[in-house]
Coordinates of C-alpha atoms in Angstrom, one line a residue:
M1 CA 31.5 103.0 18.8
K2 CA 30.9 106.8 17.8
K3 CA 31.7 107.9 21.3
K4 CA 34.9 105.7 21.2
N5 CA 36.1 107.2 18.0
V6 CA 35.6 110.8 19.5
R7 CA 37.5 109.9 22.6
W8 CA 40.3 108.8 20.7
M9 CA 40.3 111.7 18.4
K10 CA 40.1 113.7 21.7
L11 CA 43.2 112.1 22.8
G12 CA 44.9 112.4 19.7
I13 CA 44.6 116.1 19.5
I14 CA 45.7 116.5 23.3
C15 CA 48.8 114.6 22.4
V16 CA 49.6 116.8 19.5
L17 CA 49.1 119.7 21.5
L18 CA 51.1 118.3 24.1
A19 CA 53.9 117.6 21.7
S20 CA 53.7 121.0 20.3
M21 CA 53.9 122.4 23.9
L22 CA 56.7 120.3 24.7
A23 CA 58.7 121.7 21.5
A24 CA 57.5 125.0 22.2
C25 CA 59.2 124.6 25.7
G26 CA 62.5 123.2 24.2
A27 CA 62.3 125.8 21.5
P28 CA 64.5 128.1 23.1
A29 CA 67.4 125.4 23.5
D30 CA 67.0 124.0 20.3
N31 CA 66.7 127.4 18.5
K32 CA 69.7 128.4 20.7
G33 CA 71.2 125.0 19.5
G34 CA 70.1 125.4 15.8
K35 CA 71.7 129.2 16.0
A36 CA 75.0 127.4 17.3
T37 CA 74.7 125.0 14.4
E38 CA 74.2 127.8 12.1
G39 CA 77.0 129.8 13.6
A40 CA 79.2 126.7 13.4
D41 CA 78.3 125.9 10.0
K42 CA 79.2 129.5 9.1
E43 CA 82.4 129.4 11.0
E44 CA 83.3 126.0 9.0
N45 CA 82.2 127.7 6.0
K46 CA 84.5 130.9 6.4
E47 CA 86.2 131.0 2.9
I48 CA 88.0 133.7 0.9
T49 CA 88.8 134.0 -2.7
V50 CA 92.7 134.9 -3.4
L51 CA 93.9 136.1 -6.8
Y52 CA 98.0 135.4 -7.1
L53 CA 100.4 133.6 -9.0
D54 CA 101.1 130.0 -9.3
E55 CA 104.0 129.2 -7.2
P56 CA 104.1 125.9 -4.7
F57 CA 104.9 128.2 -1.7
W58 CA 101.8 130.3 -1.9
K59 CA 99.7 127.2 -1.8
Q60 CA 101.5 125.7 0.9
Q61 CA 101.3 129.1 2.9
N62 CA 97.1 129.0 2.4
E63 CA 97.3 125.7 3.7
E64 CA 99.0 126.9 7.0
F65 CA 96.8 130.0 7.2
T66 CA 93.6 127.6 7.2
E67 CA 95.1 125.5 9.9
A68 CA 95.8 128.4 11.9
T69 CA 92.6 130.4 11.7
G70 CA 89.9 127.9 10.0
I71 CA 89.5 130.3 7.2
K72 CA 89.9 128.4 3.8
V73 CA 91.2 129.7 0.9
K74 CA 89.9 129.4 -2.5
Y75 CA 93.1 130.0 -4.6
E76 CA 92.9 131.3 -8.2
T77 CA 96.0 131.4 -9.9
V78 CA 97.3 133.5 -13.2
P79 CA 100.5 134.2 -14.9
F80 CA 102.2 137.4 -14.0
M81 CA 101.9 138.9 -17.3
Q82 CA 98.0 138.6 -17.2
L83 CA 97.5 139.4 -13.6
H84 CA 96.9 143.2 -14.1
D85 CA 94.3 142.7 -16.7
K86 CA 92.6 140.1 -15.0
V87 CA 92.2 142.2 -11.8
F88 CA 91.0 145.2 -13.9
V89 CA 88.4 143.4 -15.9
N90 CA 87.1 141.9 -12.5
F91 CA 87.1 145.4 -10.9
M92 CA 85.3 147.0 -13.9
A93 CA 82.4 144.3 -13.8
N94 CA 82.1 145.4 -9.9
S95 CA 82.6 141.6 -9.1
S96 CA 82.7 140.4 -5.5
E97 CA 84.6 137.3 -6.6
Y98 CA 88.0 137.9 -4.8
D99 CA 88.8 139.1 -1.4
V100 CA 92.5 139.5 -1.8
V101 CA 94.5 140.4 -4.9
H102 CA 98.1 141.1 -5.5
V103 CA 99.1 144.6 -6.8
R104 CA 102.5 146.5 -7.5
D105 CA 103.3 149.9 -6.6
D106 CA 101.7 151.3 -9.6
W107 CA 98.6 149.0 -9.7
A108 CA 97.9 149.8 -6.0
T109 CA 97.9 153.7 -7.2
E110 CA 96.0 153.1 -10.4
F111 CA 93.2 150.5 -8.7
A112 CA 92.9 153.1 -5.9
S113 CA 92.4 156.2 -7.7
K114 CA 89.4 154.4 -9.3
G115 CA 87.9 153.4 -6.1
F116 CA 88.6 149.6 -6.6
L117 CA 90.6 149.1 -3.3
E118 CA 89.3 149.0 0.1
P119 CA 91.3 151.6 2.5
L120 CA 93.2 149.7 5.1
D121 CA 94.2 152.3 7.7
S122 CA 91.8 150.9 10.3
Y123 CA 93.3 147.6 9.8
I124 CA 97.1 148.4 10.1
T125 CA 98.9 147.3 13.4
D126 CA 101.4 149.4 15.2
D127 CA 103.5 146.2 14.8
M128 CA 103.0 146.5 11.0
K129 CA 104.0 149.9 11.1
T130 CA 107.3 149.1 12.8
R131 CA 108.3 145.9 10.9
L132 CA 107.7 146.9 7.4
N133 CA 109.8 148.9 5.5
P134 CA 108.5 152.6 5.2
Q135 CA 109.1 152.8 1.5
T136 CA 107.2 149.5 0.8
M137 CA 104.4 150.8 3.2
E138 CA 104.4 154.3 1.3
A139 CA 104.4 152.6 -2.1
M140 CA 101.0 150.8 -1.2
T141 CA 99.3 154.6 -0.3
Y142 CA 97.4 156.7 -2.5
Q143 CA 96.4 160.3 -1.3
G144 CA 97.8 159.4 2.1
K145 CA 95.4 156.3 2.5
Q146 CA 96.9 152.6 2.8
Y147 CA 95.5 150.5 0.3
A148 CA 97.8 147.5 0.6
V149 CA 100.4 145.7 2.7
P150 CA 104.0 145.0 1.2
R151 CA 104.7 141.3 1.0
Y152 CA 107.7 141.4 -0.6
V153 CA 110.7 143.5 -2.6
W154 CA 112.2 142.7 -5.9
L155 CA 114.8 145.1 -5.7
W156 CA 117.5 145.9 -8.0
Q157 CA 121.2 145.4 -7.0
F158 CA 124.6 145.7 -8.6
Y159 CA 126.0 142.5 -10.1
Y160 CA 129.6 142.4 -11.4
N161 CA 132.1 139.4 -12.5
K162 CA 134.8 139.5 -10.0
T163 CA 137.2 137.7 -12.0
L164 CA 137.3 140.7 -14.4
I165 CA 136.8 143.7 -11.7
K166 CA 138.7 143.5 -8.6
D167 CA 136.9 146.4 -6.8
P168 CA 133.0 147.2 -7.8
P169 CA 132.7 150.9 -8.8
K170 CA 131.0 153.2 -6.1
T171 CA 130.2 155.9 -8.8
W172 CA 129.3 156.1 -12.3
D173 CA 132.3 157.8 -13.3
E174 CA 134.4 155.1 -11.6
L175 CA 132.1 152.6 -13.4
I176 CA 133.3 153.9 -16.9
T177 CA 136.8 153.7 -15.8
V178 CA 136.5 150.2 -14.6
A179 CA 134.6 149.4 -17.8
K180 CA 137.3 150.7 -19.9
E181 CA 140.0 148.4 -18.1
I182 CA 138.0 145.3 -19.5
K183 CA 140.0 144.3 -22.5
D184 CA 138.1 140.8 -23.5
D185 CA 136.7 141.2 -26.7
K186 CA 133.9 138.8 -25.9
V187 CA 132.6 140.6 -23.0
S188 CA 130.8 143.8 -22.9
P189 CA 131.5 146.2 -20.0
Y190 CA 128.2 147.0 -19.0
A191 CA 124.7 146.4 -19.7
E192 CA 121.3 148.0 -18.9
T193 CA 117.5 147.3 -19.9
W194 CA 117.0 149.8 -22.7
G195 CA 114.6 147.9 -25.1
G196 CA 111.2 148.3 -25.9
I197 CA 109.2 150.6 -23.2
V198 CA 111.6 149.7 -20.2
S199 CA 114.1 152.4 -20.4
Y200 CA 112.5 154.5 -18.0
S201 CA 113.5 152.4 -15.3
S202 CA 117.3 152.5 -15.7
F203 CA 117.0 156.0 -16.1
I204 CA 114.9 156.6 -12.7
V205 CA 118.0 155.0 -10.9
H206 CA 120.7 157.6 -12.9
L207 CA 118.3 160.3 -12.1
R208 CA 117.8 159.2 -8.5
S209 CA 121.5 158.9 -7.8
G210 CA 122.2 162.4 -9.1
G211 CA 119.8 163.7 -6.6
G212 CA 116.7 164.0 -8.7
E213 CA 113.2 162.4 -8.9
F214 CA 110.9 161.6 -11.3
W215 CA 107.6 163.0 -9.9
D216 CA 106.2 165.4 -7.7
Y217 CA 103.4 163.6 -6.4
E218 CA 102.1 166.6 -4.2
N219 CA 101.4 168.7 -7.4
D220 CA 101.0 165.6 -9.7
R221 CA 103.6 166.8 -12.3
P222 CA 106.6 165.3 -13.9
T223 CA 110.0 166.5 -12.4
F224 CA 112.5 164.4 -14.7
N225 CA 113.0 167.4 -17.3
S226 CA 115.4 168.9 -14.6
P227 CA 119.3 169.6 -14.6
E228 CA 119.7 166.2 -12.6
G229 CA 117.4 164.6 -15.4
V230 CA 119.4 165.9 -18.3
A231 CA 122.8 164.9 -16.5
A232 CA 121.4 161.3 -15.9
L233 CA 120.4 161.0 -19.6
Q234 CA 123.5 162.6 -21.0
M235 CA 125.3 159.9 -18.8
M236 CA 123.3 157.0 -20.3
A237 CA 124.0 158.4 -23.9
D238 CA 127.9 158.8 -23.1
M239 CA 128.3 155.6 -21.7
N240 CA 126.9 154.2 -25.1
L241 CA 128.2 156.4 -27.5
K242 CA 131.3 158.3 -26.1
H243 CA 132.7 155.8 -23.7
N244 CA 131.4 152.7 -25.9
I245 CA 131.2 150.4 -22.8
M246 CA 127.4 149.2 -23.4
S247 CA 126.3 145.9 -24.5
P248 CA 124.8 146.5 -28.0
L249 CA 122.2 144.1 -26.9
S250 CA 120.8 146.8 -24.1
K251 CA 118.6 148.6 -26.7
E252 CA 117.0 145.1 -27.0
F253 CA 116.7 144.0 -23.7
T254 CA 113.0 144.4 -22.8
S255 CA 113.3 142.6 -19.4
S256 CA 115.8 141.8 -16.6
G257 CA 115.5 138.1 -17.2
A258 CA 116.7 138.3 -20.5
M259 CA 119.5 140.5 -19.5
T260 CA 120.5 138.0 -17.0
E261 CA 120.4 135.1 -19.3
V262 CA 123.1 136.6 -21.3
L263 CA 125.3 137.6 -18.3
T264 CA 125.0 133.9 -17.2
Q265 CA 126.8 133.1 -20.7
G266 CA 129.7 135.5 -19.5
A267 CA 128.9 138.0 -22.2
I268 CA 128.4 141.1 -19.8
A269 CA 130.4 141.9 -17.0
M270 CA 128.4 144.6 -15.0
N271 CA 124.9 145.2 -14.6
M272 CA 122.0 146.4 -12.5
N273 CA 119.5 143.6 -11.8
T274 CA 116.9 141.7 -9.9
P275 CA 117.6 139.1 -7.3
Q276 CA 117.4 136.0 -9.4
T277 CA 120.6 137.1 -11.2
L278 CA 123.1 135.5 -8.5
P279 CA 121.4 131.9 -8.4
M280 CA 121.0 132.0 -12.0
A281 CA 124.6 132.9 -12.4
N282 CA 125.5 130.2 -10.1
D283 CA 123.2 127.4 -11.8
E284 CA 125.7 124.7 -12.7
D285 CA 123.5 123.4 -15.4
K286 CA 122.8 126.4 -17.4
S287 CA 125.7 129.1 -16.3
K288 CA 129.0 129.7 -17.8
V289 CA 130.0 131.9 -14.7
V290 CA 129.5 129.9 -11.8
G291 CA 131.3 131.5 -8.9
Q292 CA 132.1 134.6 -10.7
M293 CA 129.3 136.9 -9.9
D294 CA 129.4 139.1 -6.8
V295 CA 127.2 141.8 -5.8
A296 CA 127.5 145.5 -4.5
L297 CA 125.6 148.7 -4.0
I298 CA 124.5 150.5 -7.2
P299 CA 126.8 153.2 -8.1
G300 CA 126.0 156.3 -7.2
G301 CA 126.5 160.3 -7.5
K302 CA 125.3 162.9 -5.5
L303 CA 123.5 160.4 -3.4
K304 CA 125.6 157.1 -2.5
T305 CA 123.2 155.0 -4.3
A306 CA 119.7 154.5 -5.6
S307 CA 117.9 151.5 -7.0
Y308 CA 114.7 150.6 -8.5
G309 CA 112.3 147.7 -7.5
E310 CA 108.6 146.5 -7.4
T311 CA 107.1 146.0 -3.9
G312 CA 104.6 143.5 -4.2
G313 CA 101.6 143.9 -2.0
L314 CA 98.2 142.3 -1.2
A315 CA 95.2 144.6 -1.4
I316 CA 91.5 144.0 -0.4
P317 CA 88.9 144.6 -3.3
A318 CA 86.4 147.3 -2.2
S319 CA 83.5 145.1 -3.3
S320 CA 84.7 142.0 -1.4
K321 CA 82.0 140.6 1.0
N322 CA 84.8 138.9 3.4
K323 CA 87.1 141.9 4.3
E324 CA 87.7 140.9 7.8
W325 CA 88.9 137.5 7.0
A326 CA 90.7 139.0 4.0
M327 CA 92.7 140.9 6.6
E328 CA 93.3 138.3 8.6
Y329 CA 94.7 136.4 5.8
I330 CA 97.1 139.6 4.7
K331 CA 98.3 139.9 8.7
F332 CA 99.0 136.2 8.6
V333 CA 101.1 135.8 5.3
T334 CA 103.1 139.1 5.8
N335 CA 104.1 138.2 9.6
A336 CA 108.0 137.6 10.1
D337 CA 107.6 133.9 10.2
Q338 CA 105.8 133.7 6.9
Q339 CA 108.2 136.0 5.3
K340 CA 111.2 134.5 6.1
K341 CA 109.5 131.1 4.8
M342 CA 108.6 132.8 1.7
S343 CA 112.2 134.3 1.1
L344 CA 113.8 130.7 1.9
A345 CA 111.3 128.9 -0.6
N346 CA 111.2 131.6 -3.7
G347 CA 114.1 134.1 -3.1
K348 CA 111.4 137.1 -2.8
I349 CA 112.9 139.9 -0.5
P350 CA 111.0 140.2 2.5
S351 CA 109.5 143.8 3.3
D352 CA 110.1 143.1 7.1
V353 CA 113.4 145.4 8.0
E354 CA 114.5 142.5 10.6
V355 CA 113.7 139.5 8.5
V356 CA 115.8 140.9 5.6
K357 CA 118.8 140.5 8.3
D358 CA 118.0 137.1 9.3
A359 CA 121.1 134.8 9.5
E360 CA 119.8 131.8 7.7
L361 CA 118.5 134.1 5.0
L362 CA 122.2 135.5 4.4
A363 CA 123.6 132.0 4.4
K364 CA 121.3 131.4 1.6
Y365 CA 121.4 134.5 -0.4
P366 CA 124.9 136.2 0.2
H367 CA 123.7 139.1 -1.8
Y368 CA 121.1 140.0 1.1
A369 CA 123.6 141.6 3.2
L370 CA 123.7 144.9 1.3
L371 CA 120.1 145.2 1.1
P372 CA 119.4 146.9 4.1
E373 CA 121.8 149.7 3.1
Q374 CA 120.5 149.8 -0.5
M375 CA 116.7 150.1 0.8
Q376 CA 117.5 153.1 2.8
Y377 CA 117.9 155.1 -0.6
P378 CA 115.0 155.5 -3.2
F379 CA 113.9 152.5 -5.2
G380 CA 110.3 152.5 -5.6
L381 CA 108.3 152.0 -8.7
F382 CA 107.0 155.2 -10.5
R383 CA 103.0 155.5 -9.1
H384 CA 100.4 157.2 -11.1
E385 CA 97.0 156.5 -12.5
D386 CA 98.5 156.5 -16.0
A387 CA 101.8 155.1 -14.9
T388 CA 102.0 152.7 -17.9
K389 CA 101.2 155.4 -20.8
I390 CA 103.5 157.9 -19.1
T391 CA 106.2 155.7 -19.0
D392 CA 105.6 154.1 -22.3
E393 CA 106.1 157.6 -23.8
L394 CA 109.1 158.8 -21.8
S395 CA 110.9 155.4 -22.8
R396 CA 110.6 156.2 -26.5
N397 CA 112.3 159.4 -25.8
I398 CA 115.1 158.0 -23.6
L399 CA 115.9 155.3 -26.2
A400 CA 116.3 158.0 -28.9
A401 CA 118.4 159.9 -26.8
V402 CA 120.8 157.0 -25.7
L403 CA 121.0 156.0 -29.5
G404 CA 121.9 159.5 -30.3
K405 CA 119.0 160.4 -32.6
V406 CA 118.1 163.5 -30.1
T407 CA 119.8 165.1 -27.5
P408 CA 119.0 164.4 -23.8
E409 CA 117.4 168.2 -23.4
Q410 CA 115.4 167.5 -26.3
A411 CA 114.2 163.9 -25.5
L412 CA 113.4 165.3 -21.8
Q413 CA 111.4 168.3 -23.1
E414 CA 109.3 166.4 -25.5
G415 CA 108.7 163.9 -23.3
E416 CA 107.5 166.1 -20.6
A417 CA 105.2 168.2 -23.3
K418 CA 103.6 165.0 -24.4
I419 CA 103.0 163.6 -20.7
L420 CA 101.7 166.9 -19.5
A421 CA 99.2 167.2 -22.4
M422 CA 98.2 163.5 -21.7
I423 CA 97.2 164.2 -17.9
G424 CA 95.8 167.8 -18.9
K425 CA 98.3 170.0 -17.6
K426 CA 100.2 172.8 -18.8

């Protein structure tokens, strides 16, 4: 009985050994299969996290991207006014939570200067360099490196009431003449955003159209305190105090949206404004000037025209662990087809130079017709590591000048001195 048990035990051991050997023989195939399964799981689990805005189109675009690439998108949204601080806090914590974030011209410079963004030069294709507006590409650079890819432009154009103005002014001097011919007491001939800390934006347009520029990026110094700068600010002050053509609300407008709301009630004849102006003016439920507003190039001086506008871009945090997938996302959502879909859905101006001219877009947005020409002239935001502090300071000086509290020379001299001290220069 003992021998029988031993025999059965030996047989059992042999079976176990045979099973092990078979498993071992099959190991390469199984392991290979295991790796394939693991790889498949990894492929299936490709996912990036994007921090952006809560609009229906962006979510739909994410779904199209996943369908096209298999890369899932975890999409986190935040109101625009909170977006900068949300991103900044995340960067300061050295978090790898986000793989793609929204940046503007000025944010790209600020974040890149602190090492928060991944340089994208090695990812940028020749096709992207050819298609995307060079000003918008340059707006996403810092110290010669590309840190974001432009997705859209939010560009100022010139809007005017064609029932009051037959031919839109081509120069600022013409604007003053045209404005004085408007005799309707209920209508302010012209308006700009001078309220709070945004008056620098209108000043930049006047400065640029007069042949000046705001900043010397190569030497990191302000250039607004120049003959062109003084002339630009004098023009703004004269429109308000000497010619009396400005809406008294200009000094209170802290956003283009607030100014548009007044324009749609028929209280403003002309202004520089963002792309939502024409659709809002033609909203039959809210506007009193439906069918009355038209668009033109912003008036010029030494230059035919100039503008001001945000370039909205997409950047990859330096801390992202999924940079390759993140760049696939950026390439997809900025391709020509997706930019056209974006514009049709939400009115954002494509950064693709050819898509802007698309017939379907022009049919829906007549004000796009002048964009190719307008975008040949300077329009970018001011970019600096301390852009907010600088523009806040200068805006206070500009507002004081247009209200007659100081001269344009005094305003720009004082602003320059404070800003130089702020950035540690003489």
